[in-house]
Amino acid sequence: MKRLVLILAAWRLFAAAPEVDKVEPPNWWVGNSINPVRLLIHGKDLKGATVKSLQPAVRPGRTQANAAGTYLFVELEIQENARPGPFPLQVVTPEGTATAPFEVLAPLARHGRFQGFSPDDVIYLIMPDRFADGDPTNDDPAVSRGLFDRHKPRYYHGGDFQGIIDHLPYLKDLGVTALWLTPVYDNVNHLNEREKYDGEPITDYHGYGAVDFYGVEEHFGDLALLKKLVDSAHGLGLKVIQDQVANHTGPYHPWATDSPTPTWFNGTVENHLANTWQIWTLADPRAPASLQKSTLEGWFLNILPDLNQNDPLTAQYLIQNTLWWIGSTGIDGIREDTLPYVPRSFWREWMQAIKREYPAFRVVGEMWDEDPALVSFFQGGRAQFDEVDSRVDALFDFPLFGAMRRVFAGKAPAEDLAKVLAHNRLYANPNLLVTFLGSHDTARFRNEANADDLKLAFTFLMTTRGIPMVYYGDEIGMPGGGDPDNRRDFPGGWKEDPRNAFEASGRTPEERAVFEHVRKLMGVRAKLEPLRRGSTLDLVAKDQVYAFARVSGNVAPVVVINTDTKPETVSMETSELPIPPQIVVGNPQGARAWHDALGIAPDAEWRDGRLTVEMPGRTGAVYVIGR
Ligand SMILES: [Ca+2]
Ligand SMILES: [Ca+2]
Ligand SMILES: [Ca+2]
């Protein structure tokens, strides 16, 4: 008995008052669909702590700490009558009391925010570090000194939110309607020694290595500037899509060595599976869970801690984090990284939570595979064999990406485009696929094809079904091989650059030609509703020609693409096109000029039910009736 008293006395001697240094989320809204919200408090000596509120309108519930006493979960119910403003909470143990800062926010303002995206949009992908440097004072911040060097392809180059804000008018003029920024989470403030490039450590300038899911990377700006970016974009009629990652953290996230629950990650730093990328097993009814395990739970590159969405506390943390970013910034959509490596049952729950709070909001998931049968499995809209409907709205069209790259580089017949689109039936909604010619993860198309090939590919991209996406710099035909060469700085984004390709006068003749073509295409797509919303009717699909109509109501622009270097006479049967009868009535000869809305190809002639055109080599046209 005496001994026990001594031990207790010693414990009391060493036990210290609780300390709090972080609360996630730092604030929450009155009237939110998630209520109570579950806070994750970080600090010291939190074991056994209870949480008290000074006002009855905010009611803390049960608490749960980790064994180390460094993390404390507490549910917080926010009553409708809670007054917006600072609402510090008291974290109490027998040893003392700490204050946990928290703020109650007024109900969300929704007008012009959380808009979602659709085929009416053209997305523009920006890596914030590589687009434009609007604020040289954050190039080499005090907290993360030494990560900035424009001569090193995997160091920070100085691009930031202000640079994007400064160039919104450029993007508006180009004709894009939505911006996708690669992740803006706070990434590690020192060199990443676990990845090497040319034998040297790198930086996480790309943003995919979060160390704080509620923080903003200091090289880019802060939360207030991100909000300003979104508001400024909205002011010009541009939407913003945030890149989020729920599959893993960066290698240096503090959770990696001190996790909030024992099952926060799949495995530990010392003992985990490596990812085997076998996505196909996830869509295979015959594959046992043991075969799928390394794909769902394996760590990327064997170093990125894989979050365990089957831990209900992890799942709720991730869901609240997503809702918090949306509500805090006003963004319109999410591009979700590494989608297939997370259980689809989690995505269902996550998507339901998003739509409950933001009904028009949309998500596009990264599901990188060129097999439409596999990609379509991951699109929401219907339950698959496992009875799970992921509810994920959109996916990237990697199958069409692959075909476009081959066809327009002259390595495959034009017919291959139609063959990929023939798989539309596999998707719950093929019109919500995001179509693209390249991204930050692929070599640039200009690297393997000439400017004319690129222009022709853009003609197809901007006229086929789906939501087109343009990778920054592709609109001027920027070159660049695989990562990191595909992430060069946009010329003119830095004051010291020798020329400024954001302005016509700073572009080379080739850049000007590509830019003007892309700009014109976006204008025609905006003007011709069927190019965005119409169904697709194939008219000709053969070795060097692909022709199709986009049909909406009684309007049907006809797109003709000749991938051959020689001119080609293209004759199309049009009996299934909804040509307005008054056109025929007003023209007793039955002949009618169709002209190319792009102003490139000669007129097509419609006679006796056939549309015929003499298409020049390597040319695409969008035919519409009359002038
Ligand atoms: Ca900067
Ligand atoms: Ca940082
Ligand atoms: Ca995973």
mmCIF file of C-alpha atoms in Angstrom, residues 11 37 60 62 110 114 130 162 198 200 205 297 299 352 372 384 429 444 450 460 492 517 552:
data_model
loop_
_atom_site.group_PDB
_atom_site.id
_atom_site.type_symbol
_atom_site.label_atom_id
_atom_site.label_comp_id
_atom_site.label_asym_id
_atom_site.label_seq_id
_atom_site.Cartn_x
_atom_site.Cartn_y
_atom_site.Cartn_z
ATOM 1 C CA TRP A 11 3.119 10.132 -11.121
ATOM 2 C CA VAL A 37 -18.159 18.584 -35.380
ATOM 3 C CA PRO A 60 -18.469 19.709 -25.845
ATOM 4 C CA ARG A 62 -17.089 12.893 -25.058
ATOM 5 C CA ARG A 110 -23.429 30.677 -50.683
ATOM 6 C CA PHE A 114 -19.663 26.050 -54.593
ATOM 7 C CA ARG A 130 5.534 27.337 -61.862
ATOM 8 C CA GLN A 162 -0.562 36.593 -56.280
ATOM 9 C CA ASP A 198 20.154 13.429 -59.637
ATOM 10 C CA GLU A 200 20.266 15.051 -54.369
ATOM 11 C CA TYR A 205 7.127 22.229 -54.258
ATOM 12 C CA GLU A 297 -3.292 0.021 -48.059
ATOM 13 C CA TRP A 299 2.322 3.206 -49.101
ATOM 14 C CA GLN A 352 -22.644 12.288 -49.573
ATOM 15 C CA PRO A 372 -12.464 2.401 -70.185
ATOM 16 C CA GLN A 384 -21.123 -1.914 -58.887
ATOM 17 C CA ASN A 429 -22.132 9.715 -67.381
ATOM 18 C CA ARG A 444 3.986 17.650 -72.899
ATOM 19 C CA ASN A 450 4.831 19.678 -83.855
ATOM 20 C CA PHE A 460 -10.659 17.668 -81.369
ATOM 21 C CA GLY A 492 7.066 35.894 -68.466
ATOM 22 C CA HIS A 517 -5.993 28.769 -82.352
ATOM 23 C CA SER A 552 -28.589 19.468 -79.655
#
